[in-house]
């Protein structure tokens, strides 16, 4: 098996982080678990105690800069991203790793083939619209450009250049990778109820999503 890192970013996820780490360690006990944390609560302490490697980024620098630090600091040959809010199915991590092992550079997941019970209707419609725009503009067969659960080959992460500013970085990582010729596949996953409060700013995320889909400077 290739060396695996599971990376997450966290901001005030003390209610969820412990169970998320437990669920990862249950399925991939040898994986490095790396968290870039910008919390004022006990998230970092809980994660460290559970055996995760925690990098503090404080004051918070936003989703993109935290995710960039996490992706670049991971030591694995395969890097899986998750949210720290218990919404993603850790049990599916081995499926993603296997696909990377079979030759894919980027394994995306989709939460929205049908409306997930725990995703608000507005978010579901937004996600489908973003994916449709991506399909039309770039010809990429995706239904979910915002999924936070993915596997990347390490070589892709260290070759690709991206803009870490603003929300919606996963959109740019997906579009750019496929446009640059990396081998891509998408698989469906379940999406669970969020523990704790969302940090998502819908307006800013929507604006940045469209910029990343339609402005050349973000996808070339
Ligand atoms: N380190 C760090 N983590 C962040 C920051 N903003 C968000 N996060 C984390 O990024 C992950 C995704 O944020 P969420 O609030 O879950 O946003 P989302 O997944 O788009 O929205 P939901 O559907 O409500 O879960 C979570 O684990 C957050 O704790 C930040 O500025 N710094
Ligand atoms: Mg989330």
JSON list of C-alpha atoms and ligand atoms in Angstrom, two decimals:
[
{"chain": "A", "resi": 1, "resn": "UNK", "atom": "CA", "xyz": [0.00, 0.00, 0.00]},
{"chain": "A", "resi": 2, "resn": "UNK", "atom": "CA", "xyz": [1.21, 3.56, -0.72]},
{"chain": "A", "resi": 3, "resn": "UNK", "atom": "CA", "xyz": [1.79, 5.84, 2.26]},
{"chain": "A", "resi": 4, "resn": "UNK", "atom": "CA", "xyz": [-1.45, 7.65, 3.06]},
{"chain": "A", "resi": 5, "resn": "UNK", "atom": "CA", "xyz": [-2.13, 11.05, 4.61]},
{"chain": "A", "resi": 6, "resn": "UNK", "atom": "CA", "xyz": [-5.65, 12.11, 5.57]},
{"chain": "A", "resi": 7, "resn": "UNK", "atom": "CA", "xyz": [-5.72, 15.90, 5.83]},
{"chain": "A", "resi": 8, "resn": "UNK", "atom": "CA", "xyz": [-8.36, 18.20, 7.26]},
{"chain": "A", "resi": 9, "resn": "UNK", "atom": "CA", "xyz": [-8.67, 21.84, 8.16]},
{"chain": "A", "resi": 10, "resn": "UNK", "atom": "CA", "xyz": [-10.59, 22.91, 11.20]},
{"chain": "A", "resi": 11, "resn": "UNK", "atom": "CA", "xyz": [-12.10, 25.95, 12.80]},
{"chain": "A", "resi": 12, "resn": "UNK", "atom": "CA", "xyz": [-13.93, 25.34, 16.05]},
{"chain": "A", "resi": 13, "resn": "UNK", "atom": "CA", "xyz": [-14.87, 21.72, 15.46]},
{"chain": "A", "resi": 14, "resn": "UNK", "atom": "CA", "xyz": [-14.38, 20.47, 19.05]},
{"chain": "A", "resi": 15, "resn": "UNK", "atom": "CA", "xyz": [-17.71, 18.63, 19.01]},
{"chain": "A", "resi": 16, "resn": "UNK", "atom": "CA", "xyz": [-16.84, 16.63, 15.89]},
{"chain": "A", "resi": 17, "resn": "UNK", "atom": "CA", "xyz": [-13.06, 16.26, 15.67]},
{"chain": "A", "resi": 18, "resn": "UNK", "atom": "CA", "xyz": [-12.70, 13.37, 18.13]},
{"chain": "A", "resi": 19, "resn": "UNK", "atom": "CA", "xyz": [-15.23, 11.13, 16.42]},
{"chain": "A", "resi": 20, "resn": "UNK", "atom": "CA", "xyz": [-13.90, 12.05, 12.96]},
{"chain": "A", "resi": 21, "resn": "UNK", "atom": "CA", "xyz": [-10.35, 11.01, 13.93]},
{"chain": "A", "resi": 22, "resn": "UNK", "atom": "CA", "xyz": [-11.65, 7.79, 15.56]},
{"chain": "A", "resi": 23, "resn": "UNK", "atom": "CA", "xyz": [-13.54, 6.89, 12.39]},
{"chain": "A", "resi": 24, "resn": "UNK", "atom": "CA", "xyz": [-10.45, 7.44, 10.24]},
{"chain": "A", "resi": 25, "resn": "UNK", "atom": "CA", "xyz": [-8.17, 5.44, 12.54]},
{"chain": "A", "resi": 26, "resn": "UNK", "atom": "CA", "xyz": [-10.66, 2.58, 12.48]},
{"chain": "A", "resi": 27, "resn": "UNK", "atom": "CA", "xyz": [-10.37, 2.13, 8.69]},
{"chain": "A", "resi": 28, "resn": "UNK", "atom": "CA", "xyz": [-6.79, 3.27, 7.99]},
{"chain": "A", "resi": 29, "resn": "UNK", "atom": "CA", "xyz": [-4.86, 2.85, 11.26]},
{"chain": "A", "resi": 30, "resn": "UNK", "atom": "CA", "xyz": [-1.46, 3.47, 9.67]},
{"chain": "A", "resi": 31, "resn": "UNK", "atom": "CA", "xyz": [-2.37, 6.73, 7.91]},
{"chain": "A", "resi": 32, "resn": "UNK", "atom": "CA", "xyz": [-0.90, 10.06, 8.89]},
{"chain": "A", "resi": 33, "resn": "UNK", "atom": "CA", "xyz": [-3.74, 12.33, 10.06]},
{"chain": "A", "resi": 34, "resn": "UNK", "atom": "CA", "xyz": [-2.83, 15.97, 9.60]},
{"chain": "A", "resi": 35, "resn": "UNK", "atom": "CA", "xyz": [-4.98, 18.91, 10.66]},
{"chain": "A", "resi": 36, "resn": "UNK", "atom": "CA", "xyz": [-4.41, 22.60, 9.99]},
{"chain": "A", "resi": 37, "resn": "UNK", "atom": "CA", "xyz": [-6.29, 24.22, 12.83]},
{"chain": "A", "resi": 38, "resn": "UNK", "atom": "CA", "xyz": [-7.45, 27.81, 13.28]},
{"chain": "A", "resi": 39, "resn": "UNK", "atom": "CA", "xyz": [-9.71, 27.29, 16.28]},
{"chain": "A", "resi": 40, "resn": "UNK", "atom": "CA", "xyz": [-10.25, 29.16, 19.51]},
{"chain": "A", "resi": 41, "resn": "UNK", "atom": "CA", "xyz": [-11.87, 26.12, 21.12]},
{"chain": "A", "resi": 42, "resn": "UNK", "atom": "CA", "xyz": [-10.37, 22.75, 22.11]},
{"chain": "A", "resi": 43, "resn": "UNK", "atom": "CA", "xyz": [-10.16, 21.24, 18.60]},
{"chain": "A", "resi": 44, "resn": "UNK", "atom": "CA", "xyz": [-6.34, 21.22, 18.50]},
{"chain": "A", "resi": 45, "resn": "UNK", "atom": "CA", "xyz": [-5.93, 19.67, 21.95]},
{"chain": "A", "resi": 46, "resn": "UNK", "atom": "CA", "xyz": [-8.45, 16.90, 21.21]},
{"chain": "A", "resi": 47, "resn": "UNK", "atom": "CA", "xyz": [-6.86, 16.16, 17.82]},
{"chain": "A", "resi": 48, "resn": "UNK", "atom": "CA", "xyz": [-3.33, 16.01, 19.28]},
{"chain": "A", "resi": 49, "resn": "UNK", "atom": "CA", "xyz": [-4.46, 13.72, 22.07]},
{"chain": "A", "resi": 50, "resn": "UNK", "atom": "CA", "xyz": [-6.04, 11.38, 19.50]},
{"chain": "A", "resi": 51, "resn": "UNK", "atom": "CA", "xyz": [-2.70, 11.12, 17.68]},
{"chain": "A", "resi": 52, "resn": "UNK", "atom": "CA", "xyz": [-3.22, 13.58, 14.82]},
{"chain": "A", "resi": 53, "resn": "UNK", "atom": "CA", "xyz": [-0.44, 15.91, 13.72]},
{"chain": "A", "resi": 54, "resn": "UNK", "atom": "CA", "xyz": [-1.74, 19.45, 14.25]},
{"chain": "A", "resi": 55, "resn": "UNK", "atom": "CA", "xyz": [-0.37, 22.56, 12.54]},
{"chain": "A", "resi": 56, "resn": "UNK", "atom": "CA", "xyz": [-1.74, 25.76, 14.04]},
{"chain": "A", "resi": 57, "resn": "UNK", "atom": "CA", "xyz": [-2.62, 28.56, 11.64]},
{"chain": "A", "resi": 58, "resn": "UNK", "atom": "CA", "xyz": [-3.78, 31.44, 13.77]},
{"chain": "A", "resi": 59, "resn": "UNK", "atom": "CA", "xyz": [-5.30, 33.94, 13.21]},
{"chain": "A", "resi": 60, "resn": "UNK", "atom": "CA", "xyz": [-7.41, 32.11, 10.59]},
{"chain": "A", "resi": 61, "resn": "UNK", "atom": "CA", "xyz": [-6.37, 32.78, 6.98]},
{"chain": "A", "resi": 62, "resn": "UNK", "atom": "CA", "xyz": [-9.43, 31.29, 5.28]},
{"chain": "A", "resi": 63, "resn": "UNK", "atom": "CA", "xyz": [-10.31, 27.94, 3.75]},
{"chain": "A", "resi": 64, "resn": "UNK", "atom": "CA", "xyz": [-7.93, 28.13, 0.80]},
{"chain": "A", "resi": 65, "resn": "UNK", "atom": "CA", "xyz": [-4.79, 29.05, 2.72]},
{"chain": "A", "resi": 66, "resn": "UNK", "atom": "CA", "xyz": [-5.49, 26.44, 5.40]},
{"chain": "A", "resi": 67, "resn": "UNK", "atom": "CA", "xyz": [-6.10, 23.75, 2.77]},
{"chain": "A", "resi": 68, "resn": "UNK", "atom": "CA", "xyz": [-2.97, 24.74, 0.87]},
{"chain": "A", "resi": 69, "resn": "UNK", "atom": "CA", "xyz": [-0.85, 24.34, 4.01]},
{"chain": "A", "resi": 70, "resn": "UNK", "atom": "CA", "xyz": [-2.47, 20.98, 4.74]},
{"chain": "A", "resi": 71, "resn": "UNK", "atom": "CA", "xyz": [-1.97, 19.61, 1.21]},
{"chain": "A", "resi": 72, "resn": "UNK", "atom": "CA", "xyz": [1.65, 20.77, 1.02]},
{"chain": "A", "resi": 73, "resn": "UNK", "atom": "CA", "xyz": [2.55, 19.54, 4.52]},
{"chain": "A", "resi": 74, "resn": "UNK", "atom": "CA", "xyz": [1.25, 16.01, 4.05]},
{"chain": "A", "resi": 75, "resn": "UNK", "atom": "CA", "xyz": [3.92, 13.35, 3.79]},
{"chain": "A", "resi": 76, "resn": "UNK", "atom": "CA", "xyz": [1.85, 10.65, 2.04]},
{"chain": "A", "resi": 77, "resn": "UNK", "atom": "CA", "xyz": [2.07, 9.46, -1.56]},
{"chain": "A", "resi": 78, "resn": "UNK", "atom": "CA", "xyz": [-1.73, 9.61, -1.52]},
{"chain": "A", "resi": 79, "resn": "UNK", "atom": "CA", "xyz": [-3.46, 12.56, 0.14]},
{"chain": "A", "resi": 80, "resn": "UNK", "atom": "CA", "xyz": [-7.12, 12.28, 1.13]},
{"chain": "A", "resi": 81, "resn": "UNK", "atom": "CA", "xyz": [-9.01, 15.41, 2.16]},
{"chain": "A", "resi": 82, "resn": "UNK", "atom": "CA", "xyz": [-12.01, 15.44, 4.50]},
{"chain": "A", "resi": 83, "resn": "UNK", "atom": "CA", "xyz": [-13.96, 18.03, 6.47]},
{"chain": "A", "resi": 84, "resn": "UNK", "atom": "CA", "xyz": [-13.62, 17.99, 10.23]},
{"chain": "A", "resi": 85, "resn": "UNK", "atom": "CA", "xyz": [-17.39, 18.11, 10.76]},
{"chain": "A", "resi": 86, "resn": "UNK", "atom": "CA", "xyz": [-18.37, 14.41, 10.44]},
{"chain": "A", "resi": 87, "resn": "UNK", "atom": "CA", "xyz": [-20.23, 14.93, 7.14]},
{"chain": "A", "resi": 88, "resn": "UNK", "atom": "CA", "xyz": [-18.00, 12.58, 5.09]},
{"chain": "A", "resi": 89, "resn": "UNK", "atom": "CA", "xyz": [-17.88, 8.75, 5.24]},
{"chain": "A", "resi": 90, "resn": "UNK", "atom": "CA", "xyz": [-14.44, 7.73, 6.52]},
{"chain": "A", "resi": 91, "resn": "UNK", "atom": "CA", "xyz": [-15.32, 4.11, 5.69]},
{"chain": "A", "resi": 92, "resn": "UNK", "atom": "CA", "xyz": [-14.91, 4.99, 1.99]},
{"chain": "A", "resi": 93, "resn": "UNK", "atom": "CA", "xyz": [-11.29, 6.18, 2.28]},
{"chain": "A", "resi": 94, "resn": "UNK", "atom": "CA", "xyz": [-9.87, 2.77, 1.17]},
{"chain": "A", "resi": 95, "resn": "UNK", "atom": "CA", "xyz": [-12.00, 2.92, -2.03]},
{"chain": "A", "resi": 96, "resn": "UNK", "atom": "CA", "xyz": [-10.42, 6.26, -2.94]},
{"chain": "A", "resi": 97, "resn": "UNK", "atom": "CA", "xyz": [-6.90, 5.03, -2.18]},
{"chain": "A", "resi": 98, "resn": "UNK", "atom": "CA", "xyz": [-7.43, 1.93, -4.29]},
{"chain": "A", "resi": 99, "resn": "UNK", "atom": "CA", "xyz": [-8.40, 4.06, -7.30]},
{"chain": "A", "resi": 100, "resn": "UNK", "atom": "CA", "xyz": [-5.24, 6.16, -6.93]},
{"chain": "A", "resi": 101, "resn": "UNK", "atom": "CA", "xyz": [-3.30, 2.91, -6.71]},
{"chain": "A", "resi": 102, "resn": "UNK", "atom": "CA", "xyz": [-4.95, 1.85, -9.98]},
{"chain": "A", "resi": 103, "resn": "UNK", "atom": "CA", "xyz": [-3.58, 4.92, -11.75]},
{"chain": "A", "resi": 104, "resn": "UNK", "atom": "CA", "xyz": [-5.93, 7.84, -11.16]},
{"chain": "A", "resi": 105, "resn": "UNK", "atom": "CA", "xyz": [-4.35, 11.15, -10.09]},
{"chain": "A", "resi": 106, "resn": "UNK", "atom": "CA", "xyz": [-7.52, 12.64, -8.62]},
{"chain": "A", "resi": 107, "resn": "UNK", "atom": "CA", "xyz": [-10.48, 10.77, -7.18]},
{"chain": "A", "resi": 108, "resn": "UNK", "atom": "CA", "xyz": [-13.39, 13.09, -6.55]},
{"chain": "A", "resi": 109, "resn": "UNK", "atom": "CA", "xyz": [-16.56, 12.16, -4.69]},
{"chain": "A", "resi": 110, "resn": "UNK", "atom": "CA", "xyz": [-20.11, 13.28, -5.33]},
{"chain": "A", "resi": 111, "resn": "UNK", "atom": "CA", "xyz": [-22.66, 13.83, -2.60]},
{"chain": "A", "resi": 112, "resn": "UNK", "atom": "CA", "xyz": [-25.47, 14.95, -4.84]},
{"chain": "A", "resi": 113, "resn": "UNK", "atom": "CA", "xyz": [-26.59, 12.28, -7.32]},
{"chain": "A", "resi": 114, "resn": "UNK", "atom": "CA", "xyz": [-29.84, 12.62, -5.37]},
{"chain": "A", "resi": 115, "resn": "UNK", "atom": "CA", "xyz": [-30.57, 15.21, -2.68]},
{"chain": "A", "resi": 116, "resn": "UNK", "atom": "CA", "xyz": [-28.87, 14.15, 0.57]},
{"chain": "A", "resi": 117, "resn": "UNK", "atom": "CA", "xyz": [-31.18, 14.30, 3.59]},
{"chain": "A", "resi": 118, "resn": "UNK", "atom": "CA", "xyz": [-28.79, 16.53, 5.51]},
{"chain": "A", "resi": 119, "resn": "UNK", "atom": "CA", "xyz": [-27.88, 19.00, 2.75]},
{"chain": "A", "resi": 120, "resn": "UNK", "atom": "CA", "xyz": [-30.13, 22.10, 2.65]},
{"chain": "A", "resi": 121, "resn": "UNK", "atom": "CA", "xyz": [-32.13, 22.30, -0.62]},
{"chain": "A", "resi": 122, "resn": "UNK", "atom": "CA", "xyz": [-30.44, 25.59, -1.58]},
{"chain": "A", "resi": 123, "resn": "UNK", "atom": "CA", "xyz": [-26.97, 24.03, -1.21]},
{"chain": "A", "resi": 124, "resn": "UNK", "atom": "CA", "xyz": [-28.06, 20.97, -3.23]},
{"chain": "A", "resi": 125, "resn": "UNK", "atom": "CA", "xyz": [-29.39, 23.10, -6.09]},
{"chain": "A", "resi": 126, "resn": "UNK", "atom": "CA", "xyz": [-26.31, 25.34, -5.95]},
{"chain": "A", "resi": 127, "resn": "UNK", "atom": "CA", "xyz": [-23.97, 22.35, -6.12]},
{"chain": "A", "resi": 128, "resn": "UNK", "atom": "CA", "xyz": [-25.79, 20.89, -9.11]},
{"chain": "A", "resi": 129, "resn": "UNK", "atom": "CA", "xyz": [-25.74, 24.25, -10.91]},
{"chain": "A", "resi": 130, "resn": "UNK", "atom": "CA", "xyz": [-21.98, 24.71, -10.25]},
{"chain": "A", "resi": 131, "resn": "UNK", "atom": "CA", "xyz": [-21.29, 21.22, -11.59]},
{"chain": "A", "resi": 132, "resn": "UNK", "atom": "CA", "xyz": [-23.48, 21.78, -14.66]},
{"chain": "A", "resi": 133, "resn": "UNK", "atom": "CA", "xyz": [-21.60, 25.00, -15.45]},
{"chain": "A", "resi": 134, "resn": "UNK", "atom": "CA", "xyz": [-18.31, 23.11, -15.09]},
{"chain": "A", "resi": 135, "resn": "UNK", "atom": "CA", "xyz": [-19.55, 20.41, -17.46]},
{"chain": "A", "resi": 136, "resn": "UNK", "atom": "CA", "xyz": [-20.66, 22.97, -20.05]},
{"chain": "A", "resi": 137, "resn": "UNK", "atom": "CA", "xyz": [-17.57, 25.21, -19.80]},
{"chain": "A", "resi": 138, "resn": "UNK", "atom": "CA", "xyz": [-14.88, 22.52, -19.40]},
{"chain": "A", "resi": 139, "resn": "UNK", "atom": "CA", "xyz": [-16.47, 19.23, -20.53]},
{"chain": "A", "resi": 140, "resn": "UNK", "atom": "CA", "xyz": [-15.71, 17.61, -17.17]},
{"chain": "A", "resi": 141, "resn": "UNK", "atom": "CA", "xyz": [-18.07, 14.79, -16.15]},
{"chain": "A", "resi": 142, "resn": "UNK", "atom": "CA", "xyz": [-18.78, 15.85, -12.59]},
{"chain": "A", "resi": 143, "resn": "UNK", "atom": "CA", "xyz": [-21.87, 16.43, -10.48]},
{"chain": "A", "resi": 144, "resn": "UNK", "atom": "CA", "xyz": [-20.09, 17.90, -7.43]},
{"chain": "A", "resi": 145, "resn": "UNK", "atom": "CA", "xyz": [-17.20, 20.35, -7.77]},
{"chain": "A", "resi": 146, "resn": "UNK", "atom": "CA", "xyz": [-17.38, 21.29, -4.08]},
{"chain": "A", "resi": 147, "resn": "UNK", "atom": "CA", "xyz": [-16.95, 17.95, -2.42]},
{"chain": "A", "resi": 148, "resn": "UNK", "atom": "CA", "xyz": [-14.41, 18.15, 0.40]},
{"chain": "A", "resi": 149, "resn": "UNK", "atom": "CA", "xyz": [-13.68, 14.42, 0.25]},
{"chain": "A", "resi": 150, "resn": "UNK", "atom": "CA", "xyz": [-11.11, 13.57, -2.39]},
{"chain": "A", "resi": 151, "resn": "UNK", "atom": "CA", "xyz": [-7.89, 11.68, -2.95]},
{"chain": "A", "resi": 152, "resn": "UNK", "atom": "CA", "xyz": [-4.95, 13.26, -4.75]},
{"chain": "A", "resi": 153, "resn": "UNK", "atom": "CA", "xyz": [-1.71, 11.75, -5.90]},
{"chain": "A", "resi": 154, "resn": "UNK", "atom": "CA", "xyz": [1.14, 13.56, -4.16]},
{"chain": "A", "resi": 155, "resn": "UNK", "atom": "CA", "xyz": [2.82, 14.33, -7.48]},
{"chain": "A", "resi": 156, "resn": "UNK", "atom": "CA", "xyz": [-0.26, 16.25, -8.66]},
{"chain": "A", "resi": 157, "resn": "UNK", "atom": "CA", "xyz": [-0.32, 18.40, -5.51]},
{"chain": "A", "resi": 158, "resn": "UNK", "atom": "CA", "xyz": [3.35, 19.33, -5.88]},
{"chain": "A", "resi": 159, "resn": "UNK", "atom": "CA", "xyz": [3.11, 20.04, -9.63]},
{"chain": "A", "resi": 160, "resn": "UNK", "atom": "CA", "xyz": [-0.06, 22.13, -9.74]},
{"chain": "A", "resi": 161, "resn": "UNK", "atom": "CA", "xyz": [-0.08, 25.88, -9.05]},
{"chain": "A", "resi": 162, "resn": "UNK", "atom": "CA", "xyz": [-3.27, 27.38, -7.64]},
{"chain": "A", "resi": 163, "resn": "UNK", "atom": "CA", "xyz": [-4.67, 30.53, -6.13]},
{"chain": "A", "resi": 164, "resn": "UNK", "atom": "CA", "xyz": [-5.33, 29.95, -2.41]},
{"chain": "A", "resi": 165, "resn": "UNK", "atom": "CA", "xyz": [-7.30, 33.19, -1.95]},
{"chain": "A", "resi": 166, "resn": "UNK", "atom": "CA", "xyz": [-10.99, 33.07, -1.20]},
{"chain": "A", "resi": 167, "resn": "UNK", "atom": "CA", "xyz": [-13.34, 30.13, -0.74]},
{"chain": "A", "resi": 168, "resn": "UNK", "atom": "CA", "xyz": [-14.10, 27.42, -3.31]},
{"chain": "A", "resi": 169, "resn": "UNK", "atom": "CA", "xyz": [-10.52, 26.19, -3.75]},
{"chain": "A", "resi": 170, "resn": "UNK", "atom": "CA", "xyz": [-11.72, 22.59, -4.39]},
{"chain": "A", "resi": 171, "resn": "UNK", "atom": "CA", "xyz": [-13.39, 23.88, -7.58]},
{"chain": "A", "resi": 172, "resn": "UNK", "atom": "CA", "xyz": [-10.09, 25.21, -8.92]},
{"chain": "A", "resi": 173, "resn": "UNK", "atom": "CA", "xyz": [-8.14, 22.09, -7.90]},
{"chain": "A", "resi": 174, "resn": "UNK", "atom": "CA", "xyz": [-10.57, 19.88, -9.82]},
{"chain": "A", "resi": 175, "resn": "UNK", "atom": "CA", "xyz": [-10.91, 21.95, -12.99]},
{"chain": "A", "resi": 176, "resn": "UNK", "atom": "CA", "xyz": [-7.19, 22.71, -13.25]},
{"chain": "A", "resi": 177, "resn": "UNK", "atom": "CA", "xyz": [-6.15, 19.10, -12.67]},
{"chain": "A", "resi": 178, "resn": "UNK", "atom": "CA", "xyz": [-8.43, 17.77, -15.40]},
{"chain": "A", "resi": 179, "resn": "UNK", "atom": "CA", "xyz": [-7.51, 20.58, -17.83]},
{"chain": "A", "resi": 180, "resn": "UNK", "atom": "CA", "xyz": [-3.83, 19.83, -17.24]},
{"chain": "A", "resi": 181, "resn": "UNK", "atom": "CA", "xyz": [-4.41, 16.23, -18.28]},
{"chain": "A", "resi": 182, "resn": "UNK", "atom": "CA", "xyz": [-4.41, 14.44, -14.93]},
{"chain": "A", "resi": 183, "resn": "UNK", "atom": "CA", "xyz": [-6.46, 11.25, -14.77]},
{"chain": "A", "resi": 184, "resn": "UNK", "atom": "CA", "xyz": [-9.74, 11.86, -12.96]},
{"chain": "A", "resi": 185, "resn": "UNK", "atom": "CA", "xyz": [-12.65, 9.76, -11.69]},
{"chain": "A", "resi": 186, "resn": "UNK", "atom": "CA", "xyz": [-15.66, 10.53, -9.49]},
{"chain": "A", "resi": 187, "resn": "UNK", "atom": "CA", "xyz": [-17.52, 8.15, -7.19]},
{"chain": "A", "resi": 188, "resn": "UNK", "atom": "CA", "xyz": [-20.74, 8.62, -5.17]},
{"chain": "A", "resi": 189, "resn": "UNK", "atom": "CA", "xyz": [-20.67, 8.84, -1.38]},
{"chain": "A", "resi": 190, "resn": "UNK", "atom": "CA", "xyz": [-23.18, 9.32, 1.44]},
{"chain": "A", "resi": 191, "resn": "UNK", "atom": "CA", "xyz": [-23.32, 12.70, 3.14]},
{"chain": "A", "resi": 192, "resn": "UNK", "atom": "CA", "xyz": [-24.04, 12.82, 6.86]},
{"chain": "A", "resi": 193, "resn": "UNK", "atom": "CA", "xyz": [-25.48, 15.40, 9.22]},
{"chain": "A", "resi": 194, "resn": "UNK", "atom": "CA", "xyz": [-23.04, 18.12, 10.19]},
{"chain": "A", "resi": 195, "resn": "UNK", "atom": "CA", "xyz": [-21.90, 18.26, 13.82]},
{"chain": "A", "resi": 196, "resn": "UNK", "atom": "CA", "xyz": [-21.34, 21.88, 14.93]},
{"chain": "A", "resi": 197, "resn": "UNK", "atom": "CA", "xyz": [-21.83, 25.12, 13.07]},
{"chain": "A", "resi": 198, "resn": "UNK", "atom": "CA", "xyz": [-21.08, 25.78, 9.41]},
{"chain": "A", "resi": 199, "resn": "UNK", "atom": "CA", "xyz": [-18.45, 28.37, 8.45]},
{"chain": "A", "resi": 200, "resn": "UNK", "atom": "CA", "xyz": [-19.74, 28.54, 4.88]},
{"chain": "A", "resi": 201, "resn": "UNK", "atom": "CA", "xyz": [-20.39, 32.07, 3.55]},
{"chain": "A", "resi": 202, "resn": "UNK", "atom": "CA", "xyz": [-22.77, 31.26, 0.71]},
{"chain": "A", "resi": 203, "resn": "UNK", "atom": "CA", "xyz": [-22.53, 34.56, -1.16]},
{"chain": "A", "resi": 204, "resn": "UNK", "atom": "CA", "xyz": [-18.74, 34.74, -1.16]},
{"chain": "A", "resi": 205, "resn": "UNK", "atom": "CA", "xyz": [-18.45, 31.04, -1.99]},
{"chain": "A", "resi": 206, "resn": "UNK", "atom": "CA", "xyz": [-20.85, 31.40, -4.94]},
{"chain": "A", "resi": 207, "resn": "UNK", "atom": "CA", "xyz": [-18.97, 34.41, -6.36]},
{"chain": "A", "resi": 208, "resn": "UNK", "atom": "CA", "xyz": [-15.63, 32.60, -6.06]},
{"chain": "A", "resi": 209, "resn": "UNK", "atom": "CA", "xyz": [-17.05, 29.40, -7.52]},
{"chain": "A", "resi": 210, "resn": "UNK", "atom": "CA", "xyz": [-18.15, 31.22, -10.69]},
{"chain": "A", "resi": 211, "resn": "UNK", "atom": "CA", "xyz": [-14.79, 33.03, -10.89]},
{"chain": "A", "resi": 212, "resn": "UNK", "atom": "CA", "xyz": [-12.97, 29.70, -10.69]},
{"chain": "A", "resi": 213, "resn": "UNK", "atom": "CA", "xyz": [-15.23, 28.13, -13.33]},
{"chain": "A", "resi": 214, "resn": "UNK", "atom": "CA", "xyz": [-15.33, 30.99, -15.84]},
{"chain": "A", "resi": 215, "resn": "UNK", "atom": "CA", "xyz": [-12.21, 33.19, -15.44]},
{"chain": "A", "resi": 216, "resn": "UNK", "atom": "CA", "xyz": [-9.20, 31.97, -17.39]},
{"chain": "A", "resi": 217, "resn": "UNK", "atom": "CA", "xyz": [-6.70, 33.15, -14.77]},
{"chain": "A", "resi": 218, "resn": "UNK", "atom": "CA", "xyz": [-8.10, 30.57, -12.32]},
{"chain": "A", "resi": 219, "resn": "UNK", "atom": "CA", "xyz": [-8.27, 27.50, -14.53]},
{"chain": "A", "resi": 220, "resn": "UNK", "atom": "CA", "xyz": [-5.34, 27.80, -16.94]},
{"chain": "B", "resi": 1, "resn": "LIG", "atom": "N1", "xyz": [-8.09, 26.06, 9.49]},
{"chain": "B", "resi": 1, "resn": "LIG", "atom": "C1", "xyz": [-9.20, 26.57, 8.99]},
{"chain": "B", "resi": 1, "resn": "LIG", "atom": "N2", "xyz": [-10.27, 25.75, 8.78]},
{"chain": "B", "resi": 1, "resn": "LIG", "atom": "C2", "xyz": [-11.39, 26.26, 8.25]},
{"chain": "B", "resi": 1, "resn": "LIG", "atom": "C3", "xyz": [-11.50, 27.63, 7.90]},
{"chain": "B", "resi": 1, "resn": "LIG", "atom": "N3", "xyz": [-12.74, 27.83, 7.39]},
{"chain": "B", "resi": 1, "resn": "LIG", "atom": "C4", "xyz": [-13.36, 26.64, 7.42]},
{"chain": "B", "resi": 1, "resn": "LIG", "atom": "N4", "xyz": [-12.58, 25.69, 7.95]},
{"chain": "B", "resi": 1, "resn": "LIG", "atom": "C5", "xyz": [-12.87, 24.26, 8.08]},
{"chain": "B", "resi": 1, "resn": "LIG", "atom": "O1", "xyz": [-13.09, 23.79, 6.77]},
{"chain": "B", "resi": 1, "resn": "LIG", "atom": "C6", "xyz": [-14.01, 22.70, 6.75]},
{"chain": "B", "resi": 1, "resn": "LIG", "atom": "C7", "xyz": [-15.15, 23.05, 5.79]},
{"chain": "B", "resi": 1, "resn": "LIG", "atom": "O2", "xyz": [-15.90, 24.12, 6.32]},
{"chain": "B", "resi": 1, "resn": "LIG", "atom": "P1", "xyz": [-17.48, 23.95, 6.57]},
{"chain": "B", "resi": 1, "resn": "LIG", "atom": "O3", "xyz": [-17.93, 24.97, 7.55]},
{"chain": "B", "resi": 1, "resn": "LIG", "atom": "O4", "xyz": [-17.79, 22.53, 6.90]},
{"chain": "B", "resi": 1, "resn": "LIG", "atom": "O5", "xyz": [-18.02, 24.36, 5.18]},
{"chain": "B", "resi": 1, "resn": "LIG", "atom": "P2", "xyz": [-18.76, 23.48, 4.18]},
{"chain": "B", "resi": 1, "resn": "LIG", "atom": "O6", "xyz": [-18.33, 22.05, 4.27]},
{"chain": "B", "resi": 1, "resn": "LIG", "atom": "O7", "xyz": [-18.62, 24.15, 2.88]},
{"chain": "B", "resi": 1, "resn": "LIG", "atom": "O8", "xyz": [-20.25, 23.67, 4.69]},
{"chain": "B", "resi": 1, "resn": "LIG", "atom": "P3", "xyz": [-21.23, 22.63, 5.39]},
{"chain": "B", "resi": 1, "resn": "LIG", "atom": "O9", "xyz": [-21.94, 22.02, 4.24]},
{"chain": "B", "resi": 1, "resn": "LIG", "atom": "O10", "xyz": [-22.12, 23.47, 6.23]},
{"chain": "B", "resi": 1, "resn": "LIG", "atom": "O11", "xyz": [-20.44, 21.64, 6.17]},
{"chain": "B", "resi": 1, "resn": "LIG", "atom": "C8", "xyz": [-14.46, 22.51, 8.20]},
{"chain": "B", "resi": 1, "resn": "LIG", "atom": "O12", "xyz": [-13.74, 21.43, 8.76]},
{"chain": "B", "resi": 1, "resn": "LIG", "atom": "C9", "xyz": [-14.11, 23.85, 8.86]},
{"chain": "B", "resi": 1, "resn": "LIG", "atom": "O13", "xyz": [-13.86, 23.73, 10.23]},
{"chain": "B", "resi": 1, "resn": "LIG", "atom": "C10", "xyz": [-10.35, 28.49, 8.13]},
{"chain": "B", "resi": 1, "resn": "LIG", "atom": "O14", "xyz": [-10.35, 29.69, 7.89]},
{"chain": "B", "resi": 1, "resn": "LIG", "atom": "N5", "xyz": [-9.24, 27.89, 8.67]},
{"chain": "B", "resi": 2, "resn": "LIG", "atom": "MG1", "xyz": [-18.50, 20.75, 5.86]}
]
